[in-house]
PDB file of C-alpha atoms and ligand atoms in Angstrom:
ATOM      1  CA  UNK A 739     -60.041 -41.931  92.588  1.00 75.00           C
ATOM      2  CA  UNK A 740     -58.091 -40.251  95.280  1.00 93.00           C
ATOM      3  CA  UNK A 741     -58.654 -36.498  95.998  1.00 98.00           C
ATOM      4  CA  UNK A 742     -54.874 -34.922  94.436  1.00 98.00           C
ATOM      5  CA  UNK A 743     -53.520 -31.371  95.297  1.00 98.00           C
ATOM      6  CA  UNK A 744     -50.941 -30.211  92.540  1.00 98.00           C
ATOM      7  CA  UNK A 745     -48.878 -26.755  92.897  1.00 98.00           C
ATOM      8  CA  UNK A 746     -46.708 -25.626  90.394  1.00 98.00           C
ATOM      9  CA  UNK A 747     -44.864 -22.500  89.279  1.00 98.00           C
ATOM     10  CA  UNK A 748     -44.322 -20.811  86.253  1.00 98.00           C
ATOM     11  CA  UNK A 749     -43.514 -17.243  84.251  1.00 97.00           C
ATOM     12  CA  UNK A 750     -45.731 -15.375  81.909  1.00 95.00           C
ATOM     13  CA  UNK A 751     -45.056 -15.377  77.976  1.00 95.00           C
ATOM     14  CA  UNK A 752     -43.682 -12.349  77.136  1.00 93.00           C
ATOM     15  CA  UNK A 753     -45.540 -10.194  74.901  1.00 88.00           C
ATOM     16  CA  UNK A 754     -48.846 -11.881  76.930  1.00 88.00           C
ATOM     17  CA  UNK A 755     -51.075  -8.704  77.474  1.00 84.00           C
ATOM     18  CA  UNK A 756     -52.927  -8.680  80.772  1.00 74.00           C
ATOM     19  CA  UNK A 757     -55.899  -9.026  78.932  1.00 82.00           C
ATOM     20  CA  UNK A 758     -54.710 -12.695  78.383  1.00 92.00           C
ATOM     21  CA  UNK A 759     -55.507 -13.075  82.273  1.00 94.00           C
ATOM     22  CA  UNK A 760     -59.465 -12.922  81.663  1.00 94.00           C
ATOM     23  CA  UNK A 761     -59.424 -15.443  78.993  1.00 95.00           C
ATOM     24  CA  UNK A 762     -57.078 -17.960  81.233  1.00 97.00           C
ATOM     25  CA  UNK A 763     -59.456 -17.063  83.980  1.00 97.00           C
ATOM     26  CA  UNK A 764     -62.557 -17.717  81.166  1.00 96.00           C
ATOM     27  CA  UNK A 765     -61.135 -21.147  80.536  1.00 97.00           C
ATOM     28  CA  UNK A 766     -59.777 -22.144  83.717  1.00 98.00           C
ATOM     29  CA  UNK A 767     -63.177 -21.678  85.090  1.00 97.00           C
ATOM     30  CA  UNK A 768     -64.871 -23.532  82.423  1.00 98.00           C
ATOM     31  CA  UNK A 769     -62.789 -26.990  82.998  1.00 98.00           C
ATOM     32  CA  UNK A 770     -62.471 -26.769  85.822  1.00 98.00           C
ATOM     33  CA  UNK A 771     -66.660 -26.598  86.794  1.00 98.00           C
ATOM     34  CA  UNK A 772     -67.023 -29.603  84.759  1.00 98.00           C
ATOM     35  CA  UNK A 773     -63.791 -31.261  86.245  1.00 98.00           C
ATOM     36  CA  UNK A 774     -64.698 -30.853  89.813  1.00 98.00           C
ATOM     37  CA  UNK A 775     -61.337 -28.972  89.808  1.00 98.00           C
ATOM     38  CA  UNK A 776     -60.854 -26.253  92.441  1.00 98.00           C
ATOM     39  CA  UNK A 777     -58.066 -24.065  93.341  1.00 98.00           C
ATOM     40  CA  UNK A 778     -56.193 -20.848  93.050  1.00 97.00           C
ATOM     41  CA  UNK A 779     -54.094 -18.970  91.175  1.00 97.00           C
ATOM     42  CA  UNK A 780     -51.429 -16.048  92.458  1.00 96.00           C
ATOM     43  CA  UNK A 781     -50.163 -13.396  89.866  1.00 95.00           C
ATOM     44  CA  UNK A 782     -47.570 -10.996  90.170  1.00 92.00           C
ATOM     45  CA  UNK A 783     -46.733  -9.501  86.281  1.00 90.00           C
ATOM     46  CA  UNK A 784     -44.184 -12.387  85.817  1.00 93.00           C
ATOM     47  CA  UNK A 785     -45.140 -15.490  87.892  1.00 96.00           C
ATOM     48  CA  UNK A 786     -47.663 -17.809  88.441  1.00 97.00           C
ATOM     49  CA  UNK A 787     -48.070 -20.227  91.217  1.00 97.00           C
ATOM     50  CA  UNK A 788     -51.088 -22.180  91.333  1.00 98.00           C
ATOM     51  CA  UNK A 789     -52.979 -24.459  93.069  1.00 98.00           C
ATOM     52  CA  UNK A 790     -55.063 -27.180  91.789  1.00 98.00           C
ATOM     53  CA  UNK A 791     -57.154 -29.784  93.623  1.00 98.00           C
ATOM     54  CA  UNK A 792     -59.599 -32.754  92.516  1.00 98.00           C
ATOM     55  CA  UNK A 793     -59.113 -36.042  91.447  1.00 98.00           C
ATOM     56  CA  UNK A 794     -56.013 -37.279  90.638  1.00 97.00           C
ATOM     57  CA  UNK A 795     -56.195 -38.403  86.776  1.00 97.00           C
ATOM     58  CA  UNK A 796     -58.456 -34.403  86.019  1.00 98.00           C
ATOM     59  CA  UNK A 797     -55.648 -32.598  88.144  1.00 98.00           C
ATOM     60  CA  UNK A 798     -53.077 -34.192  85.950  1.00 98.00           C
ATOM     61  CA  UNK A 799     -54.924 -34.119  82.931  1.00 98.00           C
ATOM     62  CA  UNK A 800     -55.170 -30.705  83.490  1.00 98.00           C
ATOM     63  CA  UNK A 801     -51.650 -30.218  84.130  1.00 98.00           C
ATOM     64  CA  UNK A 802     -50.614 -32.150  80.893  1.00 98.00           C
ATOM     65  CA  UNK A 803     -53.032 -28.985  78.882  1.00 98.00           C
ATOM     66  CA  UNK A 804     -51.013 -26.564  81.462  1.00 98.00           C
ATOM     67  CA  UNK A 805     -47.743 -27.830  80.387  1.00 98.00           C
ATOM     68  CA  UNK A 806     -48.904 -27.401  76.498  1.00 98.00           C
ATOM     69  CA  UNK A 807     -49.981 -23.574  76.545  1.00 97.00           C
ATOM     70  CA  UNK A 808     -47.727 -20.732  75.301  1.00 95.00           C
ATOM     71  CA  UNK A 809     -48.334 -17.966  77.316  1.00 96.00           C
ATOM     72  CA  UNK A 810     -46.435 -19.463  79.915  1.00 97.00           C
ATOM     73  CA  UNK A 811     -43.393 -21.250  80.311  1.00 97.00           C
ATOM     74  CA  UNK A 812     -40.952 -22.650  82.320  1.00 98.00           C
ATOM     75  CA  UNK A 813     -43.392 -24.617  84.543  1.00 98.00           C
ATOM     76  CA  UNK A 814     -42.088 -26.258  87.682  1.00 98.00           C
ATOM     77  CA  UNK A 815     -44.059 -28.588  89.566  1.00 98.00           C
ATOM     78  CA  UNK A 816     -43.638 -27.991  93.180  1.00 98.00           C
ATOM     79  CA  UNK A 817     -45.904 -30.454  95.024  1.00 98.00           C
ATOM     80  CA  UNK A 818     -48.496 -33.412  93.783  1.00 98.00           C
ATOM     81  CA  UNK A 819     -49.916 -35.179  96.530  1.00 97.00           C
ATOM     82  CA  UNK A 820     -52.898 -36.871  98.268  1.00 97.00           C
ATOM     83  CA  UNK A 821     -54.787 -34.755 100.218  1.00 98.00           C
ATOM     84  CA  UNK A 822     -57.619 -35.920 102.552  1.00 97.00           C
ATOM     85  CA  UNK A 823     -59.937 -32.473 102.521  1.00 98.00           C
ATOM     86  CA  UNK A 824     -59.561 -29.559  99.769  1.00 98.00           C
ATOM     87  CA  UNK A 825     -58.711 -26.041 100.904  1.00 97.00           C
ATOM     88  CA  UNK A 826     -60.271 -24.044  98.206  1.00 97.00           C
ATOM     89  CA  UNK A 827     -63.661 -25.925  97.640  1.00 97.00           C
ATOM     90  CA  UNK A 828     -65.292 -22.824  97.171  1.00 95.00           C
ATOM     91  CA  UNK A 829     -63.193 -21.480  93.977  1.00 97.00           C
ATOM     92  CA  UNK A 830     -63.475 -23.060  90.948  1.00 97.00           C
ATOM     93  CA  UNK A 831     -60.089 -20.835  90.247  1.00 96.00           C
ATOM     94  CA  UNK A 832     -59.517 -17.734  92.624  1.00 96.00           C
ATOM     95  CA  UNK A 833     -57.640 -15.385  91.206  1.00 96.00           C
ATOM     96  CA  UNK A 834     -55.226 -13.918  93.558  1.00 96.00           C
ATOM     97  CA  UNK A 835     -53.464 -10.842  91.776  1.00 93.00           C
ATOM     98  CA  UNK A 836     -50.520  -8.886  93.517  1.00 92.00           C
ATOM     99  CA  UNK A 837     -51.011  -6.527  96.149  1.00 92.00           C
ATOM    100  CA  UNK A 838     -49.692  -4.366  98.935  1.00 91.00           C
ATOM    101  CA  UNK A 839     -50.844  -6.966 101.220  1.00 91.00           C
ATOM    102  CA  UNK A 840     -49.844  -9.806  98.660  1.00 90.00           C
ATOM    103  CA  UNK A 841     -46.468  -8.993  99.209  1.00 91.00           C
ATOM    104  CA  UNK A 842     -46.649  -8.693 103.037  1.00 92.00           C
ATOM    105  CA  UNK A 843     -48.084 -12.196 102.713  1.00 94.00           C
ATOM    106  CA  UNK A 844     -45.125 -13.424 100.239  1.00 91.00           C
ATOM    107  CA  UNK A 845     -42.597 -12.205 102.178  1.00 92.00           C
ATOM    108  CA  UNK A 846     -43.474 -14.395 105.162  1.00 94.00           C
ATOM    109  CA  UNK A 847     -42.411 -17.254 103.585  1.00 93.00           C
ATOM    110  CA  UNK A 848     -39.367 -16.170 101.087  1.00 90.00           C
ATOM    111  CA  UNK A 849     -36.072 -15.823 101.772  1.00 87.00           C
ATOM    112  CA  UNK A 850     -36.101 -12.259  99.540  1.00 87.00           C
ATOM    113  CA  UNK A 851     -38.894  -9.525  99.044  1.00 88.00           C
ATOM    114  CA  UNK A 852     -39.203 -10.142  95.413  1.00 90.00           C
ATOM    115  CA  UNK A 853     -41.308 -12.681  94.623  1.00 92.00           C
ATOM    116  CA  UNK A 854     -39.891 -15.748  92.761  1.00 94.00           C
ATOM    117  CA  UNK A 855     -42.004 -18.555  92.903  1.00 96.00           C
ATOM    118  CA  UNK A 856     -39.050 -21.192  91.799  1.00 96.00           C
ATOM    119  CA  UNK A 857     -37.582 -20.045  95.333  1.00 93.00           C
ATOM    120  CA  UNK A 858     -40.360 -21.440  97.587  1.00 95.00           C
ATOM    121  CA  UNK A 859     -40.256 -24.979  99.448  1.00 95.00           C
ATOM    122  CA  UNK A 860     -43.404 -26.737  98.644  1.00 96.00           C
ATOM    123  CA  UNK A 861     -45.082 -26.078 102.085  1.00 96.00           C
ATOM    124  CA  UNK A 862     -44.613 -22.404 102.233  1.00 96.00           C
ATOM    125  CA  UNK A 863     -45.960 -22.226  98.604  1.00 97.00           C
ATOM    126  CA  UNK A 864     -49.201 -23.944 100.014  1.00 98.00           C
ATOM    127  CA  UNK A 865     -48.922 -21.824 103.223  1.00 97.00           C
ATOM    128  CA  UNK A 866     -48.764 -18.956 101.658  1.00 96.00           C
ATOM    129  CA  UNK A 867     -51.700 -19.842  98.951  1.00 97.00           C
ATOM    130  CA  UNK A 868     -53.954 -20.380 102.159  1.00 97.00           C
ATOM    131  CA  UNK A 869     -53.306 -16.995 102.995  1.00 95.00           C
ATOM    132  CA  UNK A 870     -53.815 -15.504  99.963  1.00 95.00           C
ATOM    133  CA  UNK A 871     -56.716 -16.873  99.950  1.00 94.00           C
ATOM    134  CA  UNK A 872     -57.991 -14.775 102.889  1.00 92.00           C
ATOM    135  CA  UNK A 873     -57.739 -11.668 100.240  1.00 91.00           C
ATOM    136  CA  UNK A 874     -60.162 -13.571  97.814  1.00 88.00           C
ATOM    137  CA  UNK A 875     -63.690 -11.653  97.315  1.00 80.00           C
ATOM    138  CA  UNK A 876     -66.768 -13.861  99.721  1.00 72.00           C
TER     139      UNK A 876
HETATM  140  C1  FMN B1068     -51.447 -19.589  84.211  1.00 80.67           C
HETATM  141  C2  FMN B1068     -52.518 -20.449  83.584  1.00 80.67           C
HETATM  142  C3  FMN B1068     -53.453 -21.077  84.407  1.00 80.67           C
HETATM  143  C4  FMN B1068     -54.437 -21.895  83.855  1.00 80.67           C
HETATM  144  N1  FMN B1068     -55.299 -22.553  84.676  1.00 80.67           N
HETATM  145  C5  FMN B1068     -56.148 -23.463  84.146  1.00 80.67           C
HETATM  146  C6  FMN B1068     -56.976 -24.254  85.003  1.00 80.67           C
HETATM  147  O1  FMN B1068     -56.992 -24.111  86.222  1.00 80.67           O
HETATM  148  N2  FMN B1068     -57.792 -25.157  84.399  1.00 80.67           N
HETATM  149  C7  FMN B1068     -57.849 -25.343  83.057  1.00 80.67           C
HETATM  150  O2  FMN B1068     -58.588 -26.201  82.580  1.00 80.67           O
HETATM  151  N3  FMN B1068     -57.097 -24.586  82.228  1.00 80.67           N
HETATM  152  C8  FMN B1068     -56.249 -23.655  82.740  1.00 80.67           C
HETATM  153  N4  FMN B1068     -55.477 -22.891  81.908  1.00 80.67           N
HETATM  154  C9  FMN B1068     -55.720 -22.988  80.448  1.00 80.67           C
HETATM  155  C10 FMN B1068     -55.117 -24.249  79.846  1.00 80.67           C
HETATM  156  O3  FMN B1068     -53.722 -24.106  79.768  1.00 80.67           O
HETATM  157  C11 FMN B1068     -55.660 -24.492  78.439  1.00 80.67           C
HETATM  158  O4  FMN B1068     -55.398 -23.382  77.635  1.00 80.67           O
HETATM  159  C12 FMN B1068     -57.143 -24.681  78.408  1.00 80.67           C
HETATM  160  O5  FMN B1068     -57.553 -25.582  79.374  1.00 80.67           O
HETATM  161  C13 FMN B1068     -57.549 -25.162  77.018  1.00 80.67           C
HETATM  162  O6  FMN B1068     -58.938 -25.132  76.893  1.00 80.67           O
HETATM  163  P1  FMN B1068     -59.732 -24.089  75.932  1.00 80.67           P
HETATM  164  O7  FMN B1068     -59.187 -24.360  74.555  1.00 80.67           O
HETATM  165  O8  FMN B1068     -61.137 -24.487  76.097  1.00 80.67           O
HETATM  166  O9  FMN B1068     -59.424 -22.720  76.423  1.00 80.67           O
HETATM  167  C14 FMN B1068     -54.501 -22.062  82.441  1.00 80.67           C
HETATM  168  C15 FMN B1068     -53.562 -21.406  81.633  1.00 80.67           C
HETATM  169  C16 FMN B1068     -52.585 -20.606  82.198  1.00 80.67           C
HETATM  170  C17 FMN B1068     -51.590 -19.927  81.297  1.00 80.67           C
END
């Protein structure tokens, strides 16, 4: 089964408290262990982009439960492809919230400070995940 990357975009639920975070985090990290799915996933109060890697029929079948839950909507797939070597083996789902250096990071690759994930090319959303990642905890 060939090793899948899958990025996608999407906006928070309103009325979603940020307490709703932990729990996604909670059950992201669950699946994902037993999937073999790793990744990461950038927050800014609105948006989501996320990254997922493994093999192709758990990344989808994890995208399929994606597409299904309510506090988010509007999801946009922005790249599913083969990849030859993951780049976040060591995060079964690293949470990337905003930051001051977040946004110096976004703004690399958008045409507008504000972040609006729907706005990326599919590249610069995986460019810019890899250096988000660089603000992830060891
Ligand atoms: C923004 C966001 C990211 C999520 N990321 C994952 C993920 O990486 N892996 C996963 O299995 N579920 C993820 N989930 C949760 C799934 O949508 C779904 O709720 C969950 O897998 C269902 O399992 P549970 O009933 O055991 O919680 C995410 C949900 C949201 C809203």
């Amino acid at each position: 089964m060939y090793l899948t990357r899958l990025i996608y975009a999407s906006t928070i639920s309103d009325n979603i408290s940020p307490s709703a975070i932990a729990d996604i985090l909670d059950s992201a990290n669950k699946h994902n262990k037993l999937n073999d799915i790793t990744g990461v996933l950038f927050f800014d109060q609105k948006y989501f982009l996320q990254c997922l890697e493994g093999s192709r029929f758990q990344v989808n079948e994890t995208y399929n439960r994606l597409l299904q839950d309510n506090r988010h909507s509007d999801l946009v797939l922005l790249e599913f492809k083969d990849i030859s070597v993951r780049a976040f083996p060591d995060w079964t789902m690293g949470f990337i919230p905003e930051s001051v250096l977040s946004k110096a990071i976004h703004l690399k690759f958008s045409p507008r400070k504000n972040f609006n994930p729907y706005n990326l090319r599919s590249d610069s959303a995986y460019q810019m995940l890899l250096e988000l990642k660089e603000l992830l905890p060891e």
